[in-house]
Coordinates of N, CA and C and ligand atoms in Angstrom, one line a residue:
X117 N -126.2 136.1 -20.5 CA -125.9 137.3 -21.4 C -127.1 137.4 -22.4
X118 N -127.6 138.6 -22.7 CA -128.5 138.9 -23.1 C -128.2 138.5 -24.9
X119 N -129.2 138.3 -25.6 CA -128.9 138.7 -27.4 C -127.9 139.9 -28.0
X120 N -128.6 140.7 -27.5 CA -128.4 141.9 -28.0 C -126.2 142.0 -27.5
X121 N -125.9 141.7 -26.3 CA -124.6 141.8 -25.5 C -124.2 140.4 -26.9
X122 N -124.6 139.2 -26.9 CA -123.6 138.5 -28.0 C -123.5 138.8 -29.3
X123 N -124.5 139.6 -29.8 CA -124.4 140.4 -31.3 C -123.5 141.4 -31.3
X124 N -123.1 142.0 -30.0 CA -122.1 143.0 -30.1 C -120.9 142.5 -29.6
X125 N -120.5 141.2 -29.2 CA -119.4 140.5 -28.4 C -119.0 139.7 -30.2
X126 N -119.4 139.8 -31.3 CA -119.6 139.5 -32.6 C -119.7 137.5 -32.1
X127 N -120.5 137.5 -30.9 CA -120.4 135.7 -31.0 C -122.0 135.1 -31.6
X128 N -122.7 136.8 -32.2 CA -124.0 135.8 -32.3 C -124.2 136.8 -33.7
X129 N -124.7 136.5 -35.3 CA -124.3 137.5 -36.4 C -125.5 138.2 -36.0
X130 N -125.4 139.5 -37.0 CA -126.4 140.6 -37.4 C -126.3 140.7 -38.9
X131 N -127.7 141.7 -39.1 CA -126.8 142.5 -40.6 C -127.1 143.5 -40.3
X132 N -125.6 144.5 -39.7 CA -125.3 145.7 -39.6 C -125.8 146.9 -40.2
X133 N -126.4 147.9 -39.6 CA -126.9 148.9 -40.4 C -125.5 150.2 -40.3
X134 N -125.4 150.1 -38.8 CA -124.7 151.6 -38.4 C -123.8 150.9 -37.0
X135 N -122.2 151.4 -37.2 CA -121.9 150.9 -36.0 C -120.5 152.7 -35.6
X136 N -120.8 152.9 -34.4 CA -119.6 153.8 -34.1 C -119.1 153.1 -32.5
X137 N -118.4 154.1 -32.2 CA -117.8 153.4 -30.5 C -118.8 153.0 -29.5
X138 N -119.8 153.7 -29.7 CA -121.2 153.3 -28.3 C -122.3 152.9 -29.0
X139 N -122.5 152.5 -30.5 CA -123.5 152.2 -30.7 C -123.7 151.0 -31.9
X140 N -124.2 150.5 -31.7 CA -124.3 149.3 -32.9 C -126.2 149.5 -33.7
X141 N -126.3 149.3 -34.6 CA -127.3 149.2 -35.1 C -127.8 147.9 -36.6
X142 N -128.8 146.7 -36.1 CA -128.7 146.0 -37.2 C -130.1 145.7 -37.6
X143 N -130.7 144.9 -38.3 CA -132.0 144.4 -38.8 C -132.6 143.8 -37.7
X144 N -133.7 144.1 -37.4 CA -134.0 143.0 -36.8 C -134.7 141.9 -37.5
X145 N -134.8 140.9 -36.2 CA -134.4 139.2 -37.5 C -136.4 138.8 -37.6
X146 N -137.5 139.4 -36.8 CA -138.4 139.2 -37.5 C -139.5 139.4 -38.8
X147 N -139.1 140.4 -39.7 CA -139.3 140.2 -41.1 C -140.3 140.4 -41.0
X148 N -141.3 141.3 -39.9 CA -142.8 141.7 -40.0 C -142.7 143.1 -41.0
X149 N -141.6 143.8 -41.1 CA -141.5 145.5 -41.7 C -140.5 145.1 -42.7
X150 N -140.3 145.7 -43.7 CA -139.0 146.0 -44.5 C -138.5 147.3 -43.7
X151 N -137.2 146.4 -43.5 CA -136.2 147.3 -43.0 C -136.3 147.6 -41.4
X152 N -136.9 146.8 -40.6 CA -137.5 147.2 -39.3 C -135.6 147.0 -38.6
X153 N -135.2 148.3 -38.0 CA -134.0 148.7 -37.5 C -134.3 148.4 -35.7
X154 N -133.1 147.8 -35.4 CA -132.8 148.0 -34.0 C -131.0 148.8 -33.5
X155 N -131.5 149.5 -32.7 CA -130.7 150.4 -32.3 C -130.4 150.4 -31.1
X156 N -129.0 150.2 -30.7 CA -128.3 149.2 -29.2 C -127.4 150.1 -28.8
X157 N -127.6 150.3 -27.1 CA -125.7 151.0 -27.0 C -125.2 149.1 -26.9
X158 N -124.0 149.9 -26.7 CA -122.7 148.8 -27.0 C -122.6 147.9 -25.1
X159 N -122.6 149.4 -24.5 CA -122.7 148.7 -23.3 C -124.2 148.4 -23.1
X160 N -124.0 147.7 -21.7 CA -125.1 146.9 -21.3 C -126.3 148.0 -20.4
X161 N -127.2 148.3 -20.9 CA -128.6 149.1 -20.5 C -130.1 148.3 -20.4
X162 N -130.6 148.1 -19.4 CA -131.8 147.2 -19.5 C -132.9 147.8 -20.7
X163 N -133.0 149.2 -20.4 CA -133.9 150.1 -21.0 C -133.4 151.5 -21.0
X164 N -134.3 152.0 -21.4 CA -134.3 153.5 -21.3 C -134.0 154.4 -19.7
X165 N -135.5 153.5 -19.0 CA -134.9 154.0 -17.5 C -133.9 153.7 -16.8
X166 N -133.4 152.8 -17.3 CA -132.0 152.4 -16.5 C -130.7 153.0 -17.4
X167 N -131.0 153.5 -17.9 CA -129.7 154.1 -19.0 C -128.7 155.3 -18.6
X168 N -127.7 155.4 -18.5 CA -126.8 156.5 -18.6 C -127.1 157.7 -19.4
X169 N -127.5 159.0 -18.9 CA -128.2 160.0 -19.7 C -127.0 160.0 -20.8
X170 N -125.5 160.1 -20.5 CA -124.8 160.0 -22.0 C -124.8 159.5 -23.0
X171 N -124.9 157.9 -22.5 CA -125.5 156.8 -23.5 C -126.0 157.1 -24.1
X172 N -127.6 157.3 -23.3 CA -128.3 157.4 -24.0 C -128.7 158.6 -25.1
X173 N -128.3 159.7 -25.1 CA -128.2 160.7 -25.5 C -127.1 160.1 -27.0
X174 N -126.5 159.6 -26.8 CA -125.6 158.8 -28.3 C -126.4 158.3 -28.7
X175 N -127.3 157.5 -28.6 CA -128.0 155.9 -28.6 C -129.6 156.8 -29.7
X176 N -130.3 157.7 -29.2 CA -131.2 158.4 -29.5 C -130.6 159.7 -30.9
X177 N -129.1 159.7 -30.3 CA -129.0 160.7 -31.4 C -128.8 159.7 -32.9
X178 N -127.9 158.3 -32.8 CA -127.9 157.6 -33.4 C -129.0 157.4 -34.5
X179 N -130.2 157.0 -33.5 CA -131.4 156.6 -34.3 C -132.3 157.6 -34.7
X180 N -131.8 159.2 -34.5 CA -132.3 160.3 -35.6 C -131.6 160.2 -36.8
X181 N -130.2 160.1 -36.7 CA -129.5 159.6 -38.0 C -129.8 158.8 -38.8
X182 N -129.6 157.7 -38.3 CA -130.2 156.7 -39.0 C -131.9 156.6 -40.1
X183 N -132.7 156.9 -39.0 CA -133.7 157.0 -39.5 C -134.1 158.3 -40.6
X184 N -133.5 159.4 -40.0 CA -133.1 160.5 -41.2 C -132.4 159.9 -42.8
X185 N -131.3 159.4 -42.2 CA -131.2 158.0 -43.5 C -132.0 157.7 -44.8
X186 N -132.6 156.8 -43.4 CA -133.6 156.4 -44.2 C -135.1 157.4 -45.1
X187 N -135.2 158.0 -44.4 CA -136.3 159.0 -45.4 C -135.3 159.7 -46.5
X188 N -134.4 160.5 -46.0 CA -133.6 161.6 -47.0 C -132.9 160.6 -48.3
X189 N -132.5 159.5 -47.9 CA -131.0 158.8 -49.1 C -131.8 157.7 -49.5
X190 N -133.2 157.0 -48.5 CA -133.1 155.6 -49.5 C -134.6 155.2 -49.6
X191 N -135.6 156.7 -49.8 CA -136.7 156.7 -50.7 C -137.7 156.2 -49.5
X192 N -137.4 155.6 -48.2 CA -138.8 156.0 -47.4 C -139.7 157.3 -47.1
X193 N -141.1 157.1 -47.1 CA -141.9 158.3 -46.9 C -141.6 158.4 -45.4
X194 N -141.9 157.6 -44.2 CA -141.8 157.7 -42.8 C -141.4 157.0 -42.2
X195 N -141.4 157.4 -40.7 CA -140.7 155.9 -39.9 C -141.1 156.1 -38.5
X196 N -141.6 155.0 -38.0 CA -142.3 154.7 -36.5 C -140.7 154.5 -35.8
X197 N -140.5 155.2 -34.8 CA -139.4 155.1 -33.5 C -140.0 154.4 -32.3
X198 N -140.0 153.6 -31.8 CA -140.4 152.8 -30.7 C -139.2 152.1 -30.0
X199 N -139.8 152.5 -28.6 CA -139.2 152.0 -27.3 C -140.4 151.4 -26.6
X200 N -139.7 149.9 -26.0 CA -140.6 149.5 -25.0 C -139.6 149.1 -24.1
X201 N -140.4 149.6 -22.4 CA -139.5 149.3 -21.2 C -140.4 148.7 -20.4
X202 N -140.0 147.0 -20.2 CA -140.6 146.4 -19.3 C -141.6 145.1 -19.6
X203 N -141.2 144.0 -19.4 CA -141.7 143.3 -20.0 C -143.5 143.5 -20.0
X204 N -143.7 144.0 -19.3 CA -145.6 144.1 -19.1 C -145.7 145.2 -20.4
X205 N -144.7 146.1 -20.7 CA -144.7 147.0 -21.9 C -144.8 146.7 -23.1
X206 N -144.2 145.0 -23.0 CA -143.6 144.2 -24.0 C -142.4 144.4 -24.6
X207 N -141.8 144.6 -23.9 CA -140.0 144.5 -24.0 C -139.9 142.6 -23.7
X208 N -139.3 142.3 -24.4 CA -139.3 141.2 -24.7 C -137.3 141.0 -24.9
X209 N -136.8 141.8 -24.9 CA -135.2 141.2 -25.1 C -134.8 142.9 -23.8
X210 N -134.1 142.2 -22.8 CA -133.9 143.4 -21.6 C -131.9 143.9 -22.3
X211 N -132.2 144.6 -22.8 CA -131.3 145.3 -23.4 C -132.0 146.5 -24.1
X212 N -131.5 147.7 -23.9 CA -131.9 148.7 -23.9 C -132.0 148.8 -26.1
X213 N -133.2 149.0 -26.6 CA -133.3 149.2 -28.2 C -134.3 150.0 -28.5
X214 N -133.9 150.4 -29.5 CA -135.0 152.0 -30.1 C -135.0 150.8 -31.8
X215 N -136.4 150.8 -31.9 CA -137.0 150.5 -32.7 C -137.2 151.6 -34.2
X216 N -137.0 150.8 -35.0 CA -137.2 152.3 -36.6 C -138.0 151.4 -37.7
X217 N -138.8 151.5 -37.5 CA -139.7 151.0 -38.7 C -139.9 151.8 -39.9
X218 N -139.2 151.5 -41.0 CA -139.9 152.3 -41.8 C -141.4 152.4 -42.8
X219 N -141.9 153.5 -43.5 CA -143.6 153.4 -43.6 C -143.4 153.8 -44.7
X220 N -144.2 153.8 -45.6 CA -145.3 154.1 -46.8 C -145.2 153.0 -48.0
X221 N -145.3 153.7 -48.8 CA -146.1 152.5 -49.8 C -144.6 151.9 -50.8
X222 N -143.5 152.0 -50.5 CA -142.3 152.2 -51.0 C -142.2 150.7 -50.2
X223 N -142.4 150.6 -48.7 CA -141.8 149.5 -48.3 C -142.8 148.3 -48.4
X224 N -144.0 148.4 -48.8 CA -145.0 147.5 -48.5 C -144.5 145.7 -50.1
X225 N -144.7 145.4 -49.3 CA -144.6 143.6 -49.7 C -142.9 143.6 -50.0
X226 N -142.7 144.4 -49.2 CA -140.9 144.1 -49.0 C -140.6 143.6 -47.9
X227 N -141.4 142.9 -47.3 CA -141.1 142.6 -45.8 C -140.2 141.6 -45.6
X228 N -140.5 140.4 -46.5 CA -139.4 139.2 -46.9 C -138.1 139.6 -47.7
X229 N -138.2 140.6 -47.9 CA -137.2 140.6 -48.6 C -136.0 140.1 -48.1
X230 N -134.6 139.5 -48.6 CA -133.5 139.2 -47.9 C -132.8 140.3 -47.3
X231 N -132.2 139.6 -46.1 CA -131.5 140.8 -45.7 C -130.7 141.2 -45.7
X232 N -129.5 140.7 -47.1 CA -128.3 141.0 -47.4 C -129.1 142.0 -48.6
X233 N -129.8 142.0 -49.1 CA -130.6 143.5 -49.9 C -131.1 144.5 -49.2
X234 N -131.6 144.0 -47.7 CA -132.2 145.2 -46.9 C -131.1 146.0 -46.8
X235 N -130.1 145.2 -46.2 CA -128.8 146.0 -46.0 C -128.3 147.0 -46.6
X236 N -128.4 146.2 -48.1 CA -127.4 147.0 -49.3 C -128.2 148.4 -49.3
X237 N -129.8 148.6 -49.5 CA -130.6 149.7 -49.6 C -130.3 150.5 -48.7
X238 N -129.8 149.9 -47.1 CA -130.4 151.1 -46.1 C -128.6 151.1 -45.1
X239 N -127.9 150.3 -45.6 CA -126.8 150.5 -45.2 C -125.9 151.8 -44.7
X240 N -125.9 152.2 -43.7 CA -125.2 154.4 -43.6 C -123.8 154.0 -43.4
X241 N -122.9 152.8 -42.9 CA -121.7 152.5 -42.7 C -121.3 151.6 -42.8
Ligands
LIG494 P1 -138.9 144.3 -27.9 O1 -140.2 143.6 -27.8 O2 -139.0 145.8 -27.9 O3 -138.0 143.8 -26.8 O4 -138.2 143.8 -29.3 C1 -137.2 142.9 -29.4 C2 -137.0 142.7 -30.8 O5 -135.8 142.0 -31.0 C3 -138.0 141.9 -31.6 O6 -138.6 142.7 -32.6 C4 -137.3 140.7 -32.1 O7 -137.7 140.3 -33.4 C5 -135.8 141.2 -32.1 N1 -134.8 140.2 -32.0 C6 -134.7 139.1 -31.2 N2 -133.6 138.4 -31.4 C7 -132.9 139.0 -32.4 C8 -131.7 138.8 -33.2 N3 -130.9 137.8 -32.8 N4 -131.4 139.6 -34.2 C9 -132.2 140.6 -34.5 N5 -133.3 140.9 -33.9 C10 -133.7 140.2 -32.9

């Protein structure tokens, strides 16, 4: 079982950004971006190409929300959306995730920040 399948099985933690019935969304745990978001369906998707156009259609709508979020309510200027399919792509965890980095000079040397504070800033649920 993949990471992403035990973070949503609640056997492995996160810190939650956004969760509804098909989608979970939490921090991701490397600390290169303040606030760098990953965005998961619930069920199991290797990537994008292998995805259920419904799914994924949740999954994508999710992470306009979210990242809308984040610009409109909690003072980011932008935000990088990134998908990678395939490990030669550099997909590196085969569970289907949409990447949200947020950008400008608002998040810079927040990268360490804790992430029981990233949370509290960018938390939508
Ligand atoms: P990718 O290269 O697109 O597959 O990205 C996978 C991402 O998952 C990387 O940015 C990792 O830092 C992140 N990641 C791996 N394990 C965890 C975890 N347990 N919690 C949060 N993020 C994780």
């Amino acid at each position: 079982m993949d990471i992403f399948c035990k973070i949503i099985k609640g056997e492995s933690p996160c810190y939650k950004i956004y969760e509804d019935d098909d989608v979970l969304a939490f921090l991701d745990i490397s600390q290169k971006y303040f606030g760098h978001t990953l965005v998961v369906p619930k069920k199991h998707f290797a990537n994008t190409l292998d995805c259920d156009d419904e799914i994924l259609k949740k999954v994508i709508l999710a992470t306009k929300k979210i990242a809308k979020h984040y610009v409109d309510d909690c003072g980011v200027s932008g935000v990088n959306i990134l998908n990678n399919n395939g490990k030669e792509a550099g997909q590196m965890v085969e569970h289907l995730h949409y990447h949200i980095i947020p950008q400008g000079k608002e998040c810079k040397g927040k990268e360490k920040m804790d992430f029981v504070e990233q949370q509290k800033i960018l938390k939508l649920n």
